[in-house]
Coordinates of C-alpha atoms in Angstrom, one line a residue:
M21 CA 18.1 79.3 131.6
K22 CA 19.9 81.5 134.1
I23 CA 22.8 79.0 134.1
I24 CA 23.0 79.2 130.3
L25 CA 23.0 83.0 130.4
R26 CA 25.8 83.0 133.0
I27 CA 27.9 80.7 130.9
M28 CA 27.3 82.9 127.8
M29 CA 28.3 86.0 129.8
A30 CA 31.4 84.4 131.2
T31 CA 32.4 83.3 127.6
L32 CA 31.8 86.8 126.3
M33 CA 33.9 88.3 129.1
T34 CA 36.7 85.8 128.3
I35 CA 36.6 86.7 124.6
T36 CA 36.6 90.5 125.5
I37 CA 39.7 90.0 127.8
V38 CA 41.5 88.1 125.0
F39 CA 40.7 90.8 122.5
S40 CA 41.7 93.5 124.9
S41 CA 45.0 91.7 125.5
A42 CA 45.6 91.4 121.8
A43 CA 44.7 95.0 121.2
G44 CA 47.1 96.1 123.9
Q45 CA 50.1 94.3 122.4
A46 CA 50.4 93.6 118.7
P47 CA 51.7 90.2 117.5
P48 CA 55.4 90.0 116.7
Q49 CA 56.4 91.1 113.3
P50 CA 57.1 88.2 110.9
A51 CA 60.8 87.3 110.6
E52 CA 60.7 87.9 106.9
E53 CA 59.8 91.6 107.5
Q54 CA 62.6 92.2 109.9
P55 CA 66.3 93.1 109.1
E56 CA 68.3 90.0 108.5
V57 CA 71.9 89.6 109.6
L58 CA 73.7 88.0 106.6
L59 CA 76.7 85.6 106.6
R60 CA 77.5 86.2 103.0
G61 CA 78.2 89.3 100.9
P62 CA 80.8 92.0 100.3
V63 CA 83.6 92.8 102.8
N64 CA 83.8 96.5 103.6
E65 CA 86.3 97.7 101.0
S66 CA 88.2 99.8 103.5
F67 CA 89.0 96.5 105.3
A68 CA 90.3 94.6 102.3
Q69 CA 90.3 94.9 98.5
P70 CA 91.7 92.8 95.7
V71 CA 94.2 94.5 93.4
N72 CA 93.1 94.9 89.8
L73 CA 95.9 94.5 87.3
E74 CA 93.7 95.6 84.4
I75 CA 90.8 98.1 84.1
Q76 CA 87.6 96.3 84.7
A77 CA 84.3 97.1 82.9
G78 CA 82.7 98.4 86.0
F79 CA 79.8 97.2 88.2
T80 CA 76.4 98.7 87.6
A81 CA 73.2 98.5 89.7
P82 CA 69.9 99.2 87.9
I83 CA 68.3 101.5 90.6
A84 CA 69.5 104.2 92.9
P85 CA 70.7 103.2 96.4
P86 CA 68.5 104.1 99.4
A87 CA 69.4 106.7 102.0
D88 CA 72.2 105.7 104.3
I89 CA 71.5 103.7 107.5
E90 CA 72.4 105.2 110.8
E91 CA 74.6 102.5 112.5
I92 CA 74.9 102.1 116.2
P93 CA 78.2 100.3 117.0
P94 CA 78.3 98.4 120.3
V95 CA 80.0 99.7 123.4
E96 CA 82.8 97.1 122.9
R97 CA 85.5 98.2 120.6
P98 CA 89.2 97.3 119.9
A99 CA 91.5 99.2 122.2
G100 CA 93.9 101.8 120.7
E101 CA 93.8 105.1 118.9
Q102 CA 94.8 103.4 115.7
F103 CA 91.3 101.9 115.3
V104 CA 89.0 104.3 113.4
W105 CA 85.4 103.8 112.6
V106 CA 84.6 103.5 108.9
P107 CA 80.8 103.7 108.3
G108 CA 78.9 101.3 106.1
Y109 CA 77.3 101.7 102.6
W110 CA 74.9 100.0 100.2
A111 CA 76.0 97.2 97.9
W112 CA 74.0 95.6 95.1
D113 CA 73.1 91.9 95.7
S114 CA 72.7 90.1 92.5
D115 CA 70.9 87.2 94.1
R116 CA 68.2 89.4 95.6
D117 CA 68.1 92.0 92.9
D118 CA 68.2 94.5 95.7
Y119 CA 70.6 96.4 97.9
I120 CA 72.1 95.1 101.1
W121 CA 73.9 97.1 103.7
V122 CA 77.7 96.5 104.1
S123 CA 78.2 97.3 107.7
G124 CA 80.8 99.7 109.1
C125 CA 84.0 98.4 110.7
W126 CA 86.6 99.3 113.2
R127 CA 89.8 99.6 111.1
A128 CA 93.4 99.9 112.1
V129 CA 94.6 102.6 109.7
P130 CA 97.7 101.4 107.7
P131 CA 100.8 103.5 108.6
D132 CA 101.1 106.7 106.6
M133 CA 97.7 106.2 104.8
S134 CA 94.3 107.7 104.7
W135 CA 91.0 106.4 103.4
V136 CA 89.1 108.0 100.4
P137 CA 85.6 106.4 100.5
G138 CA 83.9 105.0 97.4
Y139 CA 80.4 106.1 96.2
W140 CA 77.6 105.3 93.7
A141 CA 77.7 107.5 90.6
R142 CA 74.8 107.9 88.1
A143 CA 75.7 106.1 84.9
A144 CA 74.2 105.7 81.5
R145 CA 73.1 102.1 82.3
G146 CA 72.2 102.6 85.9
W147 CA 74.3 103.3 89.0
Q148 CA 78.0 102.5 89.0
W149 CA 80.2 101.9 92.0
V150 CA 83.4 104.0 92.2
A151 CA 85.8 102.2 94.4
G152 CA 87.4 103.8 97.5
F153 CA 91.2 103.6 98.0
W154 CA 94.0 104.2 100.5
A155 CA 96.1 107.3 99.7
P156 CA 99.3 108.6 101.4
V157 CA 98.3 110.7 104.4
G158 CA 100.5 113.6 103.3
N159 CA 99.0 113.9 99.8
S160 CA 97.2 117.1 99.3
A161 CA 96.3 116.4 95.7
I162 CA 94.9 113.5 93.6
A163 CA 96.1 113.1 90.0
Y164 CA 93.7 111.8 87.4
L165 CA 95.4 110.0 84.5
P166 CA 94.6 108.5 81.1
A167 CA 93.8 104.8 81.1
P168 CA 97.0 102.8 81.6
P169 CA 98.1 100.5 78.7
V170 CA 97.5 96.7 78.8
L171 CA 99.6 95.0 81.4
M172 CA 101.1 91.8 80.0
D173 CA 103.2 89.0 81.6
V174 CA 102.0 89.6 85.2
E175 CA 102.7 86.1 86.5
P176 CA 106.1 85.3 88.1
P177 CA 108.9 84.1 85.8
G178 CA 109.2 80.8 87.8
P179 CA 109.2 79.4 91.3
A180 CA 110.3 81.7 94.1
P181 CA 114.1 81.7 94.6
S182 CA 113.5 81.0 98.3
P183 CA 110.5 80.1 100.5
D184 CA 110.3 83.6 102.0
L185 CA 110.0 85.5 98.8
L186 CA 106.6 86.6 97.4
W187 CA 105.9 87.8 93.9
V188 CA 104.7 91.4 93.3
P189 CA 103.2 91.9 89.8
P190 CA 104.4 94.7 87.4
C191 CA 102.7 98.1 87.2
W192 CA 102.6 101.1 84.9
Y193 CA 103.9 104.4 86.4
W194 CA 103.1 107.9 84.9
N195 CA 106.2 110.0 84.4
S196 CA 106.9 113.0 82.3
G197 CA 103.8 112.7 80.3
Q198 CA 104.0 109.0 79.5
Y199 CA 103.6 105.6 81.1
I200 CA 106.7 103.7 82.2
R201 CA 106.5 100.0 83.0
R202 CA 107.9 98.9 86.3
S203 CA 108.7 95.2 86.2
G204 CA 107.5 92.7 88.7
Y205 CA 109.8 91.7 91.5
W206 CA 110.2 89.4 94.6
I207 CA 109.7 90.8 98.0
T208 CA 110.7 89.2 101.4
A209 CA 107.5 88.2 103.3
Q210 CA 106.9 89.8 106.7
E211 CA 105.1 87.9 109.5
D212 CA 102.6 90.7 110.5
W213 CA 102.6 92.8 107.3
V214 CA 101.0 92.5 103.9
W215 CA 102.4 94.4 100.9
V216 CA 99.5 95.9 98.8
P217 CA 101.1 96.8 95.4
S218 CA 100.3 99.9 93.4
H219 CA 97.2 99.7 91.1
Y220 CA 94.6 101.8 89.4
I221 CA 91.1 102.9 90.3
G222 CA 88.7 104.0 87.6
T223 CA 86.6 107.1 88.2
P224 CA 84.4 109.4 86.1
R225 CA 87.3 111.9 86.0
G226 CA 90.1 109.6 85.1
Y227 CA 92.3 106.9 86.6
I228 CA 93.8 107.2 90.0
M229 CA 97.0 105.4 91.0
A230 CA 96.5 103.8 94.4
K231 CA 100.1 103.7 95.7
G232 CA 101.6 100.6 97.2
H233 CA 101.7 100.4 101.0
W234 CA 102.2 98.0 103.9
D235 CA 99.0 96.9 105.6
Y236 CA 98.2 94.6 108.6
T237 CA 97.3 91.0 108.4
L238 CA 93.5 90.3 108.3
E239 CA 93.2 89.4 112.0
H240 CA 95.1 92.6 113.0
R241 CA 93.0 95.0 110.9
G242 CA 90.2 95.4 113.4
V243 CA 86.5 94.3 113.7
L244 CA 84.4 93.5 110.7
F245 CA 80.6 93.5 111.2
A246 CA 78.3 91.2 109.2
P247 CA 76.2 92.8 106.4
I248 CA 72.4 93.3 106.8
Y249 CA 69.4 92.9 104.5
F250 CA 66.6 95.4 105.1
P251 CA 63.2 94.7 103.6
R252 CA 62.5 97.5 101.1
H253 CA 59.6 98.9 103.0
S254 CA 61.8 99.5 106.1
Y255 CA 64.0 102.1 104.4
E256 CA 61.3 104.0 102.5
H257 CA 61.5 106.7 105.1
P258 CA 64.9 108.2 106.1
G259 CA 66.3 108.0 109.5
L260 CA 66.5 104.2 109.9
T261 CA 68.9 103.1 112.6
F262 CA 70.3 99.7 113.4
A263 CA 72.4 98.4 116.3
L264 CA 75.4 96.3 115.1
R265 CA 76.2 93.2 117.1
I266 CA 77.5 90.3 115.0
V267 CA 81.1 90.2 113.8
L268 CA 83.0 87.9 111.5
D269 CA 85.4 85.2 112.8
F270 CA 88.5 85.3 110.7
D271 CA 89.7 81.9 111.8
N272 CA 86.8 80.2 110.1
L273 CA 86.6 82.5 107.1
E274 CA 89.6 81.4 105.0
A275 CA 87.8 78.6 103.3
S276 CA 84.9 80.9 102.3
L277 CA 86.7 84.0 100.9
F278 CA 86.0 85.1 97.3
T279 CA 86.8 88.1 95.1
R280 CA 84.8 90.2 92.7
P281 CA 87.4 92.2 90.8
Q282 CA 84.8 94.1 88.7
Y283 CA 83.4 95.5 92.0
N284 CA 86.8 95.9 93.7
H285 CA 85.5 93.8 96.6
Y286 CA 86.2 90.7 98.5
Y287 CA 83.2 88.5 99.2
F288 CA 82.6 85.9 101.9
G289 CA 80.2 83.1 102.6
D290 CA 78.4 80.6 100.3
Y291 CA 79.4 81.5 96.8
Y292 CA 80.4 78.0 95.8
D293 CA 78.0 77.4 92.9
R294 CA 79.5 77.6 89.5
S295 CA 76.9 80.1 88.5
Y296 CA 78.7 82.8 90.5
L297 CA 81.7 82.5 88.1
R298 CA 79.4 83.9 85.4
I299 CA 78.9 87.1 87.4
G300 CA 82.5 87.5 88.3
I301 CA 82.7 86.1 91.8
F302 CA 85.8 83.9 92.1
P303 CA 87.5 81.9 94.8
W304 CA 90.2 84.0 96.2
F305 CA 92.9 81.6 95.0
E306 CA 91.7 81.9 91.4
F307 CA 93.8 85.0 90.7
E308 CA 96.8 82.8 89.7
Q309 CA 94.7 81.4 86.9
Q310 CA 93.0 84.5 85.6
H311 CA 96.0 87.0 85.9
T312 CA 93.6 90.0 85.8
W313 CA 93.9 90.7 89.5
Y314 CA 96.3 90.0 92.3
D315 CA 95.4 88.9 95.8
P316 CA 97.8 90.2 98.4
L317 CA 95.9 88.6 101.3
Y318 CA 95.9 85.1 99.8
T319 CA 99.6 85.4 98.8
H320 CA 100.6 86.3 102.4
T321 CA 98.2 83.8 104.1
R322 CA 99.5 80.9 102.0
W323 CA 103.1 81.8 102.9
R324 CA 102.3 82.0 106.6
H325 CA 100.4 78.7 106.7
Q326 CA 102.9 76.8 104.6
Q327 CA 105.6 77.5 107.1
R328 CA 103.8 75.1 109.5
E329 CA 101.6 73.2 107.0
P330 CA 103.3 72.7 103.6
Q331 CA 100.1 71.2 102.1
W332 CA 97.9 74.1 103.2
E333 CA 97.1 75.3 99.7
Q334 CA 96.1 71.9 98.5
H335 CA 93.9 71.4 101.6
N336 CA 92.3 74.8 101.1
R337 CA 91.4 74.0 97.5
L338 CA 90.2 70.5 98.4
E339 CA 87.9 72.0 101.1
F340 CA 86.5 74.4 98.5
D341 CA 85.8 71.4 96.1
R342 CA 84.1 69.5 98.9
R343 CA 81.8 72.4 99.7
R344 CA 81.0 73.0 96.1
A345 CA 80.0 69.3 95.8
D346 CA 78.1 69.0 99.1
R347 CA 75.8 71.8 100.2
S348 CA 75.6 70.6 103.7
L349 CA 79.2 71.5 104.3
R350 CA 78.7 75.1 103.3
P351 CA 78.4 77.9 105.9
P352 CA 74.9 79.2 106.6
R353 CA 73.7 82.2 104.7
T354 CA 72.1 84.0 107.7
Y355 CA 72.9 84.4 111.4
R356 CA 69.5 83.0 112.2
E357 CA 70.3 79.8 110.3
L358 CA 73.7 79.6 112.0
A359 CA 72.2 79.9 115.5
S360 CA 69.7 77.2 114.7
R361 CA 72.3 74.7 113.3
A362 CA 75.0 75.5 116.0
N363 CA 72.6 74.7 118.8
K364 CA 72.5 71.1 117.7
M365 CA 76.3 70.7 117.5
A366 CA 79.0 69.7 120.0
E367 CA 81.1 72.5 121.3
S368 CA 84.2 71.4 119.4
R369 CA 82.3 71.3 116.1
R370 CA 80.6 74.6 116.7
R371 CA 83.9 76.4 117.2
T372 CA 85.0 75.5 113.6
F373 CA 81.5 76.1 112.2
E374 CA 80.7 79.6 113.4
I375 CA 81.9 82.2 110.9
A376 CA 80.2 85.0 112.9
V377 CA 79.6 85.5 116.6
P378 CA 78.3 88.3 118.9
I379 CA 81.0 90.9 119.7
T380 CA 80.3 90.3 123.4
R381 CA 81.9 86.8 122.9
V382 CA 84.9 88.1 120.9
S383 CA 85.7 90.9 123.3
V384 CA 86.3 88.4 126.2
S385 CA 88.0 85.8 124.0
R386 CA 91.6 85.0 124.6
T387 CA 92.2 83.7 121.1
T388 CA 91.8 87.0 119.3
P389 CA 95.0 89.1 118.9
L390 CA 93.1 92.3 119.6
R391 CA 92.4 93.8 123.1
F392 CA 89.0 95.3 123.7
E393 CA 87.6 98.1 125.8
R394 CA 84.3 99.8 126.5
S395 CA 83.8 103.0 124.5
K396 CA 83.7 106.1 126.7
P397 CA 80.5 108.1 126.6
E398 CA 82.2 111.1 125.2
A399 CA 83.7 109.1 122.3
R400 CA 80.3 107.5 121.5
K401 CA 78.7 110.9 121.3
Q402 CA 81.3 111.9 118.7
L403 CA 80.7 108.8 116.5
P404 CA 77.7 110.3 114.6
K405 CA 79.7 113.4 113.8
H406 CA 82.6 111.4 112.6
T407 CA 80.3 109.3 110.4
D408 CA 78.8 112.5 108.9
E409 CA 82.4 113.8 108.1
V410 CA 83.4 110.5 106.3
R411 CA 80.2 110.5 104.3
K412 CA 80.6 114.2 103.5
F413 CA 84.1 113.5 102.3
G414 CA 82.7 110.8 99.9
R415 CA 80.0 113.2 98.6
E416 CA 82.7 115.9 97.9
R417 CA 84.7 113.3 96.0
S418 CA 81.7 112.4 93.9
R419 CA 81.2 116.1 93.0
W420 CA 84.9 117.0 92.1
E421 CA 85.1 113.8 90.0
A422 CA 81.8 114.6 88.2
Q423 CA 83.1 118.2 87.5
G424 CA 86.1 116.6 85.7
V425 CA 83.7 114.8 83.3
A426 CA 82.3 118.1 82.2
R427 CA 85.7 119.6 81.6
Q428 CA 86.9 116.5 79.7
T429 CA 84.2 116.8 77.1
S430 CA 84.6 120.5 76.2
P431 CA 88.2 120.9 75.0
L432 CA 88.3 117.8 72.8
K433 CA 88.6 118.3 69.1
R434 CA 86.5 116.4 66.7
G435 CA 87.6 112.7 66.7
E436 CA 90.0 113.2 69.6
R437 CA 89.7 110.7 72.4
G438 CA 89.5 111.6 76.0
V439 CA 90.1 109.6 79.2
L440 CA 86.8 107.7 78.9
G441 CA 87.6 106.6 75.4
K442 CA 84.8 108.7 73.9
T443 CA 85.1 111.1 71.0
Q444 CA 83.6 114.6 71.2
E445 CA 80.4 113.4 69.4
Q446 CA 79.9 110.8 72.2
A447 CA 80.8 113.1 75.1
I448 CA 78.5 112.8 78.1
P449 CA 77.4 115.4 80.7
A450 CA 78.6 115.5 84.3
A451 CA 77.3 112.7 86.6
G452 CA 77.9 113.6 90.2
H453 CA 76.2 112.7 93.4
I454 CA 72.4 112.6 92.9
E455 CA 70.0 112.4 95.7
H456 CA 67.9 109.3 96.0
G457 CA 64.8 109.5 93.8
E458 CA 66.2 112.1 91.4
K459 CA 66.3 111.1 87.7
R460 CA 68.7 111.9 84.9
D461 CA 68.7 110.6 81.4
S462 CA 72.4 110.0 80.9
G463 CA 75.5 109.8 83.0
W464 CA 79.0 108.3 83.5
Q465 CA 79.7 105.5 81.1
G466 CA 82.0 103.8 83.7
P467 CA 85.6 102.7 83.3
T468 CA 86.9 101.7 79.9
P469 CA 86.1 98.0 79.4
S470 CA 88.7 95.5 80.2
P471 CA 91.6 95.3 77.7
R472 CA 90.9 91.6 77.3
Q473 CA 87.3 92.5 76.4
Q474 CA 88.3 95.2 74.0
Q475 CA 91.1 93.2 72.4
P476 CA 93.2 96.4 71.6
K477 CA 96.6 96.6 70.0
A478 CA 99.4 96.5 72.4
V479 CA 100.5 100.0 73.6
T480 CA 104.1 100.7 74.3
P481 CA 105.0 103.0 77.1
R482 CA 106.4 105.7 74.8
E483 CA 103.2 105.9 72.7
S484 CA 101.4 107.7 75.5
G485 CA 102.5 111.3 75.0
Q486 CA 99.8 112.9 77.2
R487 CA 100.2 115.1 80.3
P488 CA 98.0 114.2 83.3
L489 CA 94.6 115.5 82.6
D490 CA 94.2 117.3 85.9
R491 CA 94.6 117.0 89.6
V492 CA 92.4 118.0 92.6
R493 CA 93.5 119.6 95.9
V494 CA 91.8 117.7 98.7
Q495 CA 91.4 118.1 102.4
I496 CA 92.7 115.5 105.0
S497 CA 90.5 112.5 105.2
P498 CA 88.6 111.9 108.5
V499 CA 90.1 108.4 108.4
A500 CA 93.8 109.0 108.5
G501 CA 96.8 107.5 110.2
K502 CA 100.0 109.1 111.5
K503 CA 103.0 109.9 109.3
G504 CA 106.3 108.2 110.0
G505 CA 105.6 104.6 109.2
A506 CA 104.8 103.6 112.8
G507 CA 101.8 101.3 113.3
Y508 CA 100.4 99.7 116.4
L509 CA 102.5 96.6 115.7
G510 CA 105.7 98.7 115.5
K511 CA 107.4 100.4 112.6
S512 CA 106.3 99.1 109.2
P513 CA 108.9 97.5 106.9
T514 CA 110.7 99.7 104.4
R515 CA 109.1 100.3 101.1
P516 CA 110.6 98.0 98.4
E517 CA 113.5 99.6 96.6
Q518 CA 111.7 99.2 93.3
E519 CA 108.7 101.2 94.6
Q520 CA 110.9 103.9 96.2
R521 CA 112.6 104.7 92.9
N522 CA 109.3 105.0 90.9
Q523 CA 107.7 106.9 93.7
K524 CA 110.5 109.5 93.8
E525 CA 110.0 110.1 90.1
L526 CA 106.2 110.3 90.4
D527 CA 106.5 112.8 93.3
E528 CA 108.9 115.0 91.3
E529 CA 106.4 115.0 88.5
Q530 CA 103.6 116.0 90.8
D531 CA 105.6 118.8 92.2
K532 CA 106.6 120.4 88.9
P533 CA 105.5 124.0 88.5
R534 CA 102.3 124.3 86.4
G535 CA 101.2 127.0 84.0
P536 CA 98.5 129.5 84.9
E537 CA 95.8 127.6 83.0
E538 CA 96.5 124.4 84.8
K539 CA 96.8 126.0 88.2
Q540 CA 93.4 127.7 87.6
R541 CA 91.8 124.4 86.5
N542 CA 93.1 122.5 89.6
Q543 CA 91.8 125.1 92.0
R544 CA 88.2 124.6 90.8

């Protein structure tokens, strides 16, 4: 009996120790409840954007975005003052029916340009993304224009006259109260520079012309961190922080790049299924068939590859078709899946398979064209302040563009059409930045639907007898380069002659003296 009691006591003590140990350290959180590093999703729009040739209908999310995530960039960063931190933002993921976080990036600011961040605006049908854009660094005002006419005949007239010429599509320019069509032209390709042509961005206040500029090639633009999915419960309370570690490998990304023109974003990863075409996510080479947007990155990348590999374009499309037909050839959708599959591969196969790697590996790699350094403690302390300034600039933009909606509705006469294509009877109230959780019954209707969707009558340049609706004086963006055309790869190429002529006319128009009423309106 005593022996039995001793065994029972020993067993009870063992159980007590086990429970004590369990009580002292909780079991690990299930993987499904933790933030997930994604290997598919939008590319930070400050890093790269497709060029819309017509006004898209706009991208709408059904619910408000959560509060912003506080990102903690790693100590490793690209060396040089030209690299500026651009914070991340929320993007709507159609597969999940939820928001994902588009991580911030280290961006080499294009010469003479500054970044105006995008934002989510309350719309009548939900929440609509208003795209960010690069603006000349010396611009102290943003002009808001009527919707540009339909842009016809955007494709090149025939094969390039020589292998080093790239086609730049036509564009409308606002001059003396009307739109003037600038014809398309051929431009000489530059090894380390990509020409981003002028195009229009739709906003609640009107249409902004994002002026053409020279930008760096993708691998010279900086460091792009992978997007993150946060389970909804994790961001119910503000103040969520996340340490960024995983960056995209541009060498393995070319076969998995897509565009979503309606959202003004590039996408990357596994979007090979035909179902994605129905929601407007296209392979990046598809622009030459659709003619509703232009892809400066693909145009330049194809030219550069074909100097050494004439069949590059055919191989790129063949690889896309192979991945569409065979799911096993597609890149993984999460970093966890990548790590699991890569561990079973030979080193040579792994190098061509990994589309994302830890920044600690990139920073010591000899294959990247960037040099890396460790951030100084003083600089790291300034990053949160810089992030706040960039986000504040975006909130201020949302307010001044929302104010313009209210002013557009009041002066219209009965039946007269304003910039949003609405008559006075259909006029809508202002729809500016709204804090998460706040409700409003109506809002911005979004950009005018695509001309191909509207099927309007053709509009000639001289039929637009309107003055610019208004312009807004703005402060210098926290993400701005230096004037003078000098980048970290040297002085950028000269602007194309066709762009210089149109830009001179546009600048003269912007600088014309204004009447008292217009001056007072623009100061608001």
